[in-house]
Amino acid sequence: MDEPLSIAEERPARGGTALDHLPVGENRFVDALLGGIIDCATVIDPAGHYLYANRHFLDFVKRPPSEVIGNTVAQVLGDAVHGSYQAALHSPPAVGTVGSDGWLDCGTRGRRYIKQTITAYPHENGAVAGYIVVWRDLTDLKVQQTELVRRIEAQAQADAYHAAIVNNALDAIVVIDETGAVVDFNPAAVSIFGYGRDEAMGRQVADLIIPQTLRAAHDRGLANYLQSGATRILGQRLELEALRSNGEQIPVELTITEVRLGERRLFAAHLRDLGASRHAQAQIEHQRETLHQKDKLAALGSLLAGVAHELNNPLSIVIGQTMMLREKLTGAPLADELAQRSVKIEIAAHRCARIVRSFLDMARQRKHQRKSVQIAGIVESALELLSYNLKSSGVTVETDLPPALPLLWIDGDQIHQVIVNLIVNACQALEEKTDGPRRIRIEASYNPAGDTVSLRLSDNGTGIPASIRSRIFDPYFTTKPQGTGTGIGLAVSRGLIESHGGTLDLDPGANLGGAGFLIVLPIDRAEAEAVGEAEFNSLVQPGTTERHVLIIDDEIEIAELLADLVEKLGFVATVAASGDEAKIRLERADRPIEVILCDIRMPSGDGPAFFDWLCEHYPALTERIGFITGDTLGPAAGRFLARSGCPVLEKPFMPGDIERILKSLVRADPSA
């Protein structure tokens, strides 16, 4: 590059003064001074011509001295710089220094950030001889500063964004360094694990949240990864136990991610507390199982509804015929022995009837048939019923039943069923006992504080394992071999006791060493005293004029049994096997029909259809018809009985039941 023009060089002035007025030594001094600085330095005359330019300036404009010296600022750097010079040159005092910095359009060099000073130097007479311009190109620095500011702002925004996410995350976020020390502990971690942030920072994560049994594995895994880079944990979803500050272990879901910050390696663990979700899942499973069991019980109820009608019909025949058989045996050979056998048949039939009725009562959830009962009598009846089984199994039964216990206002048949079930279970459990006596103890007591009667039943068998005690009352849960148990006995028994306002639980105070059950029943004195054993003594007795009864039942044995029973009460019976046949019998009867006993479910015209026909053709008889059925569980039958308002008698029935319903229907006759 050409050397800069010496100020001492003599040349014609271009629109201004030359520097030839300066001594040669001073010219050299100025040249040495401006040429040696690291900034761009120029000297211009008042008209804006370049009189001097150092090497840095020539390098900046990328021109030789011949294209700079003598030319104007506008010619070298463009009008924008020239205009800025003019504004600066005319604004300060005649002599002095003006500084400025900012972006300038520097012609071919483009837009640059320039910091400069313009200093006027005078003639001897004080007039301005020219200007020394010193500037520095700060474009690169300014760009770096701008980029740095942008990056700082971006980092600040990123930090704020990160903090917003981490601090508001629902999951715990715990960050550790290569030594296992905690470097971040978000608010969710504070909430889940119970440590304050300041308390957790800097401590070993193993000491904070890793159970003692897992710490060795954690330390080995971290050391192995740092040494070899091999891991089976990073990026995987794991479910394991974590430790809270109070020592409680909780289930968590864990993922670990490695984060590199330059040479630094961090590990971010995201932990989700699974306690609530597992509890919710357990609740869902429990509810699903409950619904499943309810569906099974509903199916059982539907099955019973279908079976009840078929079962109760023959039970009615058995009970009615045995009673009539005893009456026929009077004076016959072996009458007493045969009568006793008929009684046993009747008792067994009644037991079957009670079982069916109990299941139906639970399925249809109707009110119990309660009366004042002594609990001791129910226990003795159950033991009498099971006496043969107990004796054949070698089981001795001990009882402690104080005679002065208060009366209970309960459905005796249902409580009898519960006690029988508990005794049968105990007897079956004792069959597995191979050494020593087999014992069952039943004791009752009165609790004045709670006004309740307690009944304890215990045995000296092997007992109930602790692992299944919470499940033995679940429907369909059984420990008995397949084919010997249904798993509904205890569930049904508890339901029956709870429907009476009582409780059935395991007895923690069982003293025979085996299983023990405790029944607690409340005493409802108001009900027991208010309701008596009211009978139909005040009702009009059937007359002796042989009232005419129409009996309608598709089971001919039932119809004939009913006919025998009503005729013994002084009535005349006509039998029809269906509703359609009953219409014919009614229209062709040689004497008026005064009372009707009708089955509900029949082919060829059922009870409801026959009743609707009566409403149209014989409305007076709708007040003197009673229905006898083996099943009122079906919704159609229930709706019909509620609509008709007629009395109903469920099979199996007793002669006294027939007598009561006939009295009720005769009383409804205005002419009676």
XYZ file of C-alpha atoms in Angstrom:
672
model
C 0.000 0.000 0.000
C 1.168 3.556 -0.756
C 2.452 5.547 2.123
C 0.106 8.216 3.519
C 0.552 11.709 2.232
C 2.958 13.711 4.373
C 1.494 16.837 5.826
C 4.752 18.621 4.872
C 4.245 17.810 1.200
C 3.786 20.933 -0.878
C 0.821 20.796 -3.230
C -1.863 23.149 -4.422
C -4.767 23.545 -2.077
C -8.151 22.226 -3.197
C -10.774 24.454 -1.796
C -8.850 25.002 1.434
C -5.405 25.541 2.892
C -2.489 23.219 2.538
C -0.299 22.248 5.503
C 2.858 23.758 4.026
C 2.662 26.521 6.593
C 3.748 24.043 9.306
C 7.411 23.554 9.947
C 8.832 20.412 8.470
C 9.584 18.999 11.944
C 6.029 19.493 13.093
C 4.740 17.897 9.928
C 6.815 14.869 10.656
C 5.630 14.877 14.240
C 1.968 14.914 13.231
C 2.614 12.202 10.657
C 4.359 10.052 13.220
C 1.642 10.730 15.794
C -1.382 9.943 13.613
C 0.306 7.189 11.684
C 1.172 5.279 14.849
C -2.230 5.092 16.505
C -4.355 1.959 16.091
C -7.471 3.924 15.094
C -8.294 5.453 11.707
C -6.954 9.006 11.573
C -7.435 11.658 8.892
C -6.898 15.381 8.471
C -9.408 17.329 6.388
C -9.582 20.952 5.469
C -12.582 23.136 6.208
C -14.006 22.314 2.782
C -13.964 18.600 3.510
C -10.939 17.499 1.470
C -8.645 14.871 2.837
C -5.192 16.296 3.602
C -3.897 13.255 5.432
C -4.902 9.636 6.052
C -3.041 7.024 8.106
C -2.616 3.406 7.154
C -5.564 2.147 9.232
C -7.952 4.475 7.434
C -6.604 3.450 4.017
C -7.065 -0.167 5.012
C -10.621 0.569 6.123
C -11.702 2.270 2.857
C -9.562 -0.176 0.847
C -8.136 2.591 -1.358
C -4.618 3.843 -2.129
C -3.528 7.317 -0.953
C -3.971 8.709 -4.473
C -7.708 7.997 -4.336
C -8.089 9.560 -0.916
C -5.810 12.614 -0.544
C -7.391 15.638 -2.155
C -10.777 14.030 -2.521
C -13.763 14.944 -0.368
C -15.356 12.925 2.349
C -18.412 12.431 0.130
C -16.227 11.002 -2.622
C -14.461 8.554 -0.325
C -17.121 7.534 2.220
C -20.365 8.771 0.740
C -22.878 11.494 1.366
C -24.103 10.082 4.677
C -20.679 10.401 6.330
C -20.121 13.768 4.671
C -23.449 15.000 6.056
C -22.564 13.795 9.562
C -19.238 15.597 9.308
C -20.893 18.822 8.248
C -23.310 18.653 11.165
C -20.432 17.997 13.537
C -18.141 20.646 12.065
C -20.660 23.413 12.260
C -22.067 22.611 15.676
C -19.057 22.967 17.944
C -17.102 26.131 18.664
C -14.482 27.137 16.191
C -11.824 25.257 18.087
C -12.518 22.169 20.150
C -13.295 18.440 19.991
C -16.613 16.862 19.093
C -17.259 13.179 19.831
C -19.989 10.919 18.449
C -20.821 7.268 17.932
C -23.505 5.460 15.998
C -24.353 3.656 12.840
C -23.213 5.269 9.594
C -23.649 4.318 5.983
C -20.010 4.212 4.837
C -20.470 3.886 1.088
C -18.949 0.716 -0.275
C -18.162 -0.491 3.239
C -21.817 -0.612 4.061
C -23.423 0.253 7.352
C -20.880 0.415 10.141
C -20.896 1.382 13.796
C -18.333 4.221 14.146
C -17.060 5.985 17.251
C -15.119 9.155 16.348
C -13.761 12.487 17.524
C -13.343 15.586 15.360
C -10.796 18.108 16.605
C -10.288 21.535 14.967
C -6.809 23.012 14.750
C -6.299 26.777 14.060
C -4.033 29.042 12.072
C -1.865 31.560 13.892
C -4.581 34.115 13.351
C -7.113 31.824 15.077
C -9.009 30.747 12.020
C -9.714 27.032 11.599
C -7.011 25.516 9.448
C -8.503 22.008 9.377
C -9.798 19.074 11.373
C -8.218 15.945 12.767
C -10.700 13.048 12.628
C -9.971 9.951 14.688
C -12.445 7.059 14.578
C -12.746 3.470 15.507
C -14.811 0.846 13.674
C -16.785 -0.880 16.441
C -19.129 -2.766 14.135
C -17.903 -6.245 15.056
C -17.894 -5.407 18.743
C -21.354 -3.894 18.523
C -22.659 -6.952 16.715
C -21.115 -9.155 19.391
C -22.642 -7.019 22.125
C -26.038 -7.160 20.447
C -25.752 -10.913 20.038
C -24.633 -11.233 23.634
C -27.599 -9.187 24.828
C -29.897 -11.297 22.669
C -28.408 -14.459 24.060
C -28.641 -13.184 27.594
C -32.276 -12.247 27.049
C -32.939 -15.599 25.390
C -31.218 -17.380 28.257
C -33.242 -15.391 30.752
C -36.415 -16.304 28.913
C -35.321 -19.937 28.733
C -34.517 -19.921 32.428
C -37.897 -18.398 33.215
C -39.609 -20.918 30.937
C -37.671 -23.775 32.512
C -38.449 -22.521 35.995
C -42.141 -22.195 35.132
C -42.251 -25.768 33.854
C -40.136 -27.311 36.592
C -41.694 -25.371 39.449
C -45.231 -26.092 38.294
C -44.693 -29.691 37.224
C -47.019 -32.186 38.874
C -44.207 -34.725 39.001
C -41.193 -34.480 41.256
C -38.010 -33.407 39.428
C -34.757 -34.148 41.210
C -31.464 -33.265 39.467
C -28.152 -34.663 40.709
C -24.552 -34.254 39.589
C -21.929 -36.920 38.959
C -21.288 -37.299 42.661
C -24.954 -37.995 43.420
C -25.486 -34.609 45.103
C -28.823 -32.854 44.583
C -28.565 -29.683 42.478
C -32.290 -29.110 41.871
C -35.381 -30.083 43.859
C -38.659 -28.736 42.517
C -41.795 -27.904 44.582
C -43.490 -31.177 43.599
C -40.507 -33.052 45.031
C -40.854 -31.016 48.209
C -44.542 -31.974 48.425
C -44.043 -35.659 47.644
C -40.930 -36.396 49.696
C -41.381 -33.937 52.550
C -37.978 -32.227 52.396
C -37.564 -28.468 52.029
C -35.610 -27.329 48.942
C -32.797 -25.823 51.014
C -32.727 -28.986 53.120
C -32.340 -31.198 50.030
C -29.849 -29.131 47.997
C -26.317 -30.521 48.124
C -27.233 -33.724 49.951
C -26.728 -37.186 48.505
C -29.886 -38.315 46.726
C -29.413 -41.829 48.116
C -29.746 -40.491 51.649
C -32.899 -38.582 50.769
C -35.278 -40.668 48.687
C -33.721 -44.083 47.990
C -34.685 -46.901 50.384
C -31.853 -48.589 52.231
C -32.307 -51.832 50.289
C -31.789 -50.060 46.936
C -28.898 -47.716 47.790
C -26.094 -50.156 47.005
C -27.591 -50.878 43.580
C -27.942 -47.133 42.933
C -24.310 -46.428 43.810
C -23.050 -49.307 41.647
C -25.199 -48.275 38.693
C -24.067 -44.633 38.796
C -20.382 -45.542 39.117
C -20.601 -48.097 36.317
C -22.297 -45.639 33.972
C -19.763 -42.876 34.618
C -16.946 -45.324 33.943
C -18.266 -47.342 30.996
C -21.345 -45.514 29.724
C -23.377 -48.727 30.010
C -26.774 -48.448 31.674
C -30.151 -50.173 31.756
C -31.942 -47.300 33.459
C -31.580 -44.091 31.411
C -34.629 -43.411 29.277
C -36.598 -46.308 30.770
C -39.868 -46.191 32.723
C -39.391 -47.928 36.034
C -41.733 -48.599 38.936
C -40.057 -48.936 42.310
C -40.233 -47.782 45.908
C -39.040 -44.362 47.104
C -38.480 -43.010 50.598
C -40.229 -40.050 52.211
C -38.702 -37.881 54.923
C -40.851 -39.626 57.570
C -39.483 -43.031 56.600
C -42.590 -44.087 54.665
C -41.990 -45.952 51.420
C -44.202 -45.037 48.485
C -44.540 -46.482 44.973
C -43.201 -44.199 42.234
C -42.756 -44.237 38.484
C -39.251 -43.077 37.528
C -37.484 -41.888 34.372
C -33.879 -40.580 34.324
C -32.343 -38.352 31.635
C -28.710 -37.279 31.302
C -28.081 -33.542 30.774
C -24.661 -32.252 29.654
C -23.629 -28.669 30.436
C -20.235 -28.368 28.807
C -17.959 -30.704 30.708
C -20.509 -31.103 33.461
C -22.864 -34.097 33.524
C -26.179 -33.933 35.339
C -28.948 -36.487 35.753
C -32.579 -35.360 35.908
C -34.998 -37.797 37.551
C -38.743 -37.387 36.993
C -40.707 -39.197 39.706
C -44.477 -39.687 39.841
C -46.180 -40.743 43.060
C -48.231 -43.824 42.203
C -49.891 -44.065 45.605
C -53.080 -42.263 44.617
C -53.357 -43.980 41.234
C -52.809 -47.408 42.760
C -55.396 -46.655 45.420
C -57.811 -45.509 42.705
C -57.036 -48.628 40.675
C -57.674 -50.774 43.712
C -60.995 -48.971 44.231
C -61.909 -49.516 40.587
C -61.008 -53.188 40.851
C -63.031 -53.454 44.048
C -66.007 -51.739 42.431
C -65.649 -53.920 39.354
C -65.544 -57.004 41.544
C -68.519 -55.705 43.526
C -70.494 -55.163 40.328
C -69.455 -58.601 39.163
C -70.648 -60.136 42.402
C -73.898 -58.159 42.220
C -74.415 -59.440 38.688
C -73.837 -62.964 39.916
C -76.248 -62.438 42.794
C -78.777 -60.916 40.390
C -78.376 -63.960 38.173
C -78.849 -66.138 41.238
C -81.988 -64.184 42.110
C -83.333 -64.633 38.586
C -82.589 -68.337 38.804
C -84.377 -68.559 42.141
C -87.334 -66.685 40.695
C -87.695 -69.352 38.045
C -87.041 -72.254 40.391
C -89.212 -70.972 43.241
C -92.477 -71.564 41.419
C -91.507 -75.111 40.471
C -90.128 -75.877 43.938
C -92.850 -74.300 46.043
C -95.636 -76.227 44.307
C -94.394 -79.688 45.352
C -93.475 -78.321 48.793
C -97.061 -77.161 49.213
C -98.267 -80.619 48.266
C -95.845 -82.307 50.691
C -96.779 -80.068 53.605
C -100.538 -80.206 52.965
C -100.651 -83.934 52.348
C -98.590 -84.775 55.450
C -100.931 -82.755 57.633
C -103.970 -84.399 56.103
C -102.272 -87.781 56.420
C -101.900 -87.323 60.173
C -105.594 -86.594 60.459
C -106.430 -89.754 58.507
C -104.181 -91.849 60.755
C -106.285 -91.360 63.847
C -107.098 -94.812 65.250
C -105.093 -96.651 62.578
C -102.399 -99.248 63.413
C -98.996 -97.709 64.103
C -100.706 -94.309 64.052
C -98.315 -92.680 66.505
C -95.169 -93.884 64.704
C -96.496 -92.886 61.283
C -97.643 -89.532 62.634
C -94.140 -88.857 63.985
C -92.643 -89.712 60.626
C -95.099 -87.401 58.878
C -94.085 -84.638 61.285
C -90.434 -85.118 60.304
C -91.401 -84.945 56.632
C -93.339 -81.762 57.303
C -90.437 -80.207 59.250
C -88.021 -80.952 56.413
C -90.447 -79.500 53.862
C -90.866 -76.391 55.982
C -87.084 -76.059 56.180
C -86.842 -76.224 52.376
C -89.611 -73.665 52.110
C -87.864 -71.316 54.551
C -84.610 -71.545 52.615
C -86.312 -70.721 49.329
C -88.289 -67.922 50.959
C -85.167 -66.446 52.567
C -83.384 -66.267 49.239
C -86.434 -64.757 47.606
C -86.768 -62.224 50.409
C -83.175 -61.114 49.865
C -83.601 -60.975 46.108
C -86.794 -58.917 46.255
C -85.526 -56.914 49.280
C -88.895 -56.875 50.958
C -89.512 -56.243 54.619
C -88.951 -59.053 57.075
C -91.813 -60.876 58.752
C -90.754 -59.958 62.264
C -92.147 -60.959 65.610
C -90.959 -61.217 69.204
C -88.527 -64.124 69.415
C -86.285 -65.579 72.111
C -82.802 -66.172 70.664
C -82.349 -69.306 72.799
C -85.294 -70.948 71.073
C -83.805 -70.285 67.637
C -80.458 -71.787 68.668
C -82.124 -74.877 70.148
C -84.204 -75.313 67.009
C -81.082 -75.102 64.817
C -79.256 -77.641 66.999
C -82.231 -79.979 66.876
C -82.313 -79.711 63.091
C -78.584 -80.529 62.843
C -78.472 -83.045 65.694
C -77.843 -86.046 63.456
C -75.005 -84.339 61.521
C -73.350 -83.175 64.742
C -73.656 -86.591 66.368
C -72.341 -88.457 63.309
C -69.334 -86.105 63.112
C -68.484 -86.599 66.785
C -69.031 -82.915 67.626
C -69.991 -81.890 71.142
C -71.972 -78.669 71.451
C -71.797 -76.569 74.612
C -74.376 -73.837 75.116
C -74.717 -70.945 77.508
C -78.120 -69.401 76.793
C -79.494 -67.438 79.778
C -83.296 -67.801 79.926
C -83.812 -64.179 80.970
C -82.479 -62.634 77.747
C -84.726 -59.910 76.283
C -86.971 -60.800 73.359
C -85.769 -59.801 69.905
C -88.011 -58.255 67.258
C -86.673 -60.259 64.310
C -87.550 -62.588 61.470
C -86.887 -65.854 63.302
C -86.614 -67.948 60.135
C -83.844 -65.776 58.715
C -81.831 -65.690 61.948
C -82.369 -69.455 62.208
C -80.859 -69.787 58.727
C -77.790 -67.765 59.770
C -77.206 -69.873 62.906
C -77.633 -73.097 60.954
C -75.100 -71.907 58.383
C -72.521 -71.025 61.072
C -72.976 -74.369 62.823
C -72.661 -76.274 59.529
C -69.449 -74.374 58.702
C -68.004 -75.161 62.123
C -68.959 -78.827 61.802
C -67.293 -79.073 58.385
C -64.151 -77.386 59.703
C -63.991 -79.813 62.642
C -64.102 -82.797 60.288
C -60.480 -81.954 59.422
C -59.478 -82.201 63.089
C -57.824 -85.609 63.588
C -56.804 -85.426 67.241
C -58.666 -84.585 70.435
C -62.345 -83.811 70.962
C -64.355 -81.747 68.525
C -66.196 -78.924 70.264
C -68.557 -76.106 69.377
C -69.553 -73.506 71.945
C -72.576 -71.192 71.592
C -73.181 -68.505 74.179
C -75.540 -65.537 74.311
C -75.370 -62.402 76.449
C -77.144 -59.097 76.937
C -75.352 -55.769 76.705
C -77.382 -53.104 78.583
C -75.122 -50.255 77.411
C -75.918 -50.876 73.746
C -79.271 -52.555 74.402
C -78.172 -55.466 72.222
C -78.023 -59.243 72.428
C -74.773 -60.924 71.388
C -74.441 -64.490 70.183
C -70.985 -66.053 70.010
C -70.288 -69.267 68.133
C -66.768 -70.757 68.281
C -65.052 -74.076 67.620
C -61.711 -75.710 68.448
C -60.730 -76.382 64.840
C -57.741 -75.057 62.918
C -59.168 -71.544 62.724
C -59.129 -69.016 59.876
C -55.702 -67.976 58.470
C -54.925 -64.272 58.928
C -54.323 -63.921 55.174
C -57.993 -64.575 54.302
C -59.842 -63.097 57.270
C -60.625 -59.924 55.339
C -62.200 -61.925 52.501
C -64.310 -64.626 54.100
C -67.479 -62.508 53.917
C -66.958 -61.749 50.190
C -69.549 -63.409 47.937
C -68.300 -66.585 46.244
C -65.067 -66.701 48.228
C -64.531 -70.171 49.667
C -61.665 -72.317 50.903
C -63.637 -75.514 50.524
C -62.830 -77.991 47.725
C -64.654 -77.541 44.455
C -68.125 -79.028 44.645
C -68.465 -78.742 48.428
C -68.988 -75.021 48.895
C -70.555 -72.104 47.014
C -68.902 -69.229 48.870
C -72.174 -67.379 49.469
C -73.124 -68.696 52.920
C -71.272 -66.126 55.016
C -72.060 -63.302 52.578
C -75.789 -64.116 52.737
C -75.651 -64.531 56.516
C -74.003 -61.144 57.005
C -76.586 -59.570 54.689
C -79.443 -61.053 56.719
C -77.998 -59.856 60.036
C -77.258 -56.354 58.680
C -80.809 -56.119 57.307
C -81.930 -56.485 60.952
C -79.670 -53.589 61.974
C -77.083 -55.930 63.483
C -73.534 -57.056 62.708
C -71.833 -60.358 61.921
C -68.047 -60.425 62.251
C -65.193 -62.604 63.319
C -65.050 -62.836 67.105
C -61.684 -61.538 68.365
C -62.444 -63.069 71.764
C -63.031 -66.628 70.560
C -61.705 -68.889 73.352
C -61.683 -72.399 71.913
C -58.642 -71.871 69.696
C -60.400 -72.171 66.345
C -62.769 -69.933 64.396
C -65.208 -67.664 66.172
C -68.116 -65.543 64.979
C -69.986 -62.790 66.792
C -73.586 -61.784 66.030
C -74.899 -58.580 67.598
C -78.620 -57.789 67.238
C -80.363 -54.647 68.528
C -83.432 -54.855 70.746
C -86.369 -52.891 69.312
C -88.603 -52.751 72.379
C -91.127 -50.328 70.899
C -91.917 -52.615 67.984
C -91.942 -55.742 70.136
C -94.433 -54.234 72.566
C -96.641 -52.477 70.015
C -97.275 -55.445 67.761
C -98.889 -58.585 69.083
C -99.819 -61.867 67.604
C -103.084 -60.551 66.201
C -105.151 -63.187 64.487
C -108.446 -63.073 62.713
C -110.486 -63.860 65.792
C -112.761 -60.898 65.187
C -113.367 -61.767 61.547
C -116.605 -63.249 60.391
C -116.374 -67.027 60.480
C -117.288 -68.943 57.326
C -120.932 -69.822 57.337
C -122.395 -73.253 57.251
C -124.264 -72.617 54.017
C -121.507 -74.189 51.893
C -120.159 -71.111 50.186
C -118.864 -71.756 46.670
C -115.101 -71.339 46.039
C -113.513 -71.382 42.565
C -109.920 -72.686 42.661
C -107.712 -71.951 39.634
C -104.277 -73.615 39.368
C -102.490 -75.380 36.511
C -100.918 -77.851 38.986
C -103.716 -80.370 39.492
C -102.192 -81.652 42.751
C -102.176 -78.124 44.172
C -105.733 -77.522 43.027
C -106.939 -80.768 44.591
C -105.104 -80.036 47.832
C -106.704 -76.587 47.995
C -110.097 -78.150 47.314
C -109.632 -80.590 50.192
C -108.568 -77.801 52.547
C -111.443 -75.435 51.720
C -113.992 -78.219 51.908
C -112.762 -79.044 55.420
C -113.550 -75.425 56.270
C -117.148 -75.806 55.097
C -116.860 -74.549 51.528
C -117.738 -76.187 48.241
C -114.866 -76.153 45.724
C -114.826 -76.046 41.944
C -111.450 -76.576 40.242
C -110.178 -75.016 36.990
C -106.725 -75.607 35.436
C -106.388 -72.182 33.723
C -107.910 -68.760 33.436
C -109.713 -69.676 30.216
C -111.268 -72.745 31.857
C -112.203 -70.658 34.907
C -114.233 -68.293 32.721
C -116.270 -71.243 31.487
C -116.723 -72.648 35.010
C -117.833 -69.254 36.259
C -120.418 -68.765 33.513
C -121.796 -72.328 33.793
C -121.769 -72.640 37.595
C -124.992 -74.070 39.032
C -124.561 -71.892 42.107
C -122.976 -68.415 42.450
C -119.212 -68.240 42.913
C -118.544 -66.287 46.113
C -114.758 -66.609 46.572
C -111.932 -67.213 44.081
C -108.410 -68.519 44.801
C -106.251 -68.109 41.709
C -102.645 -68.888 40.739
C -100.754 -66.085 38.965
C -98.576 -67.951 36.476
C -100.523 -70.342 34.270
C -100.665 -71.268 30.598
C -103.895 -70.666 28.688
C -104.871 -67.577 30.624
C -102.862 -66.401 33.616
C -104.053 -64.681 36.774
C -103.704 -61.030 35.622
C -105.606 -61.719 32.388
C -108.393 -63.471 34.310
C -108.580 -60.573 36.795
C -108.956 -58.036 33.951
C -111.748 -60.196 32.518
C -113.478 -60.172 35.920
C -113.264 -56.380 36.051
C -115.258 -56.223 32.838
C -117.792 -59.027 33.374
C -117.998 -59.681 37.146
C -116.629 -56.554 38.874
C -118.092 -57.562 42.242
C -115.859 -60.638 42.331
C -112.704 -58.514 42.057
C -113.194 -57.760 45.762
C -113.353 -61.478 46.630
C -110.406 -62.944 44.732
C -107.104 -63.892 46.316
C -103.954 -64.984 44.528
C -101.709 -67.883 45.494
C -98.263 -67.981 43.922
C -94.895 -69.624 44.271
C -93.047 -66.519 43.042
C -93.675 -62.794 43.453
C -90.126 -61.870 42.509
C -90.876 -61.092 38.871
C -91.520 -57.387 38.180
C -94.680 -58.153 36.188
C -96.206 -60.120 39.064
C -95.224 -57.431 41.559
C -96.763 -54.662 39.458
C -99.974 -56.650 38.991
C -100.407 -57.356 42.709
C -99.794 -53.682 43.510
C -102.329 -52.647 40.859
C -105.038 -55.083 41.866
C -104.710 -54.649 45.632
C -105.809 -58.242 46.091
C -104.509 -60.392 48.975
C -101.751 -62.816 48.081
C -100.565 -66.050 49.688
C -97.192 -67.500 48.809
C -96.542 -71.194 48.429
C -95.883 -73.385 50.275
C -98.879 -72.637 52.462
C -100.383 -74.064 55.608
C -104.080 -74.835 56.225
C -104.154 -71.896 58.606
C -102.974 -69.635 55.785
C -105.867 -70.784 53.602
C -108.292 -70.220 56.459
C -107.059 -66.666 57.008
C -107.274 -65.640 53.359
C -110.773 -67.147 53.069
C -111.892 -65.239 56.169
C -110.524 -62.052 54.674
C -112.331 -62.597 51.371
C -115.623 -63.605 53.033
C -115.465 -60.477 55.185
C -115.172 -58.471 51.979
C -118.556 -59.861 50.897
C -121.212 -57.226 51.748
C -123.828 -59.949 52.182
C -121.764 -61.910 54.722
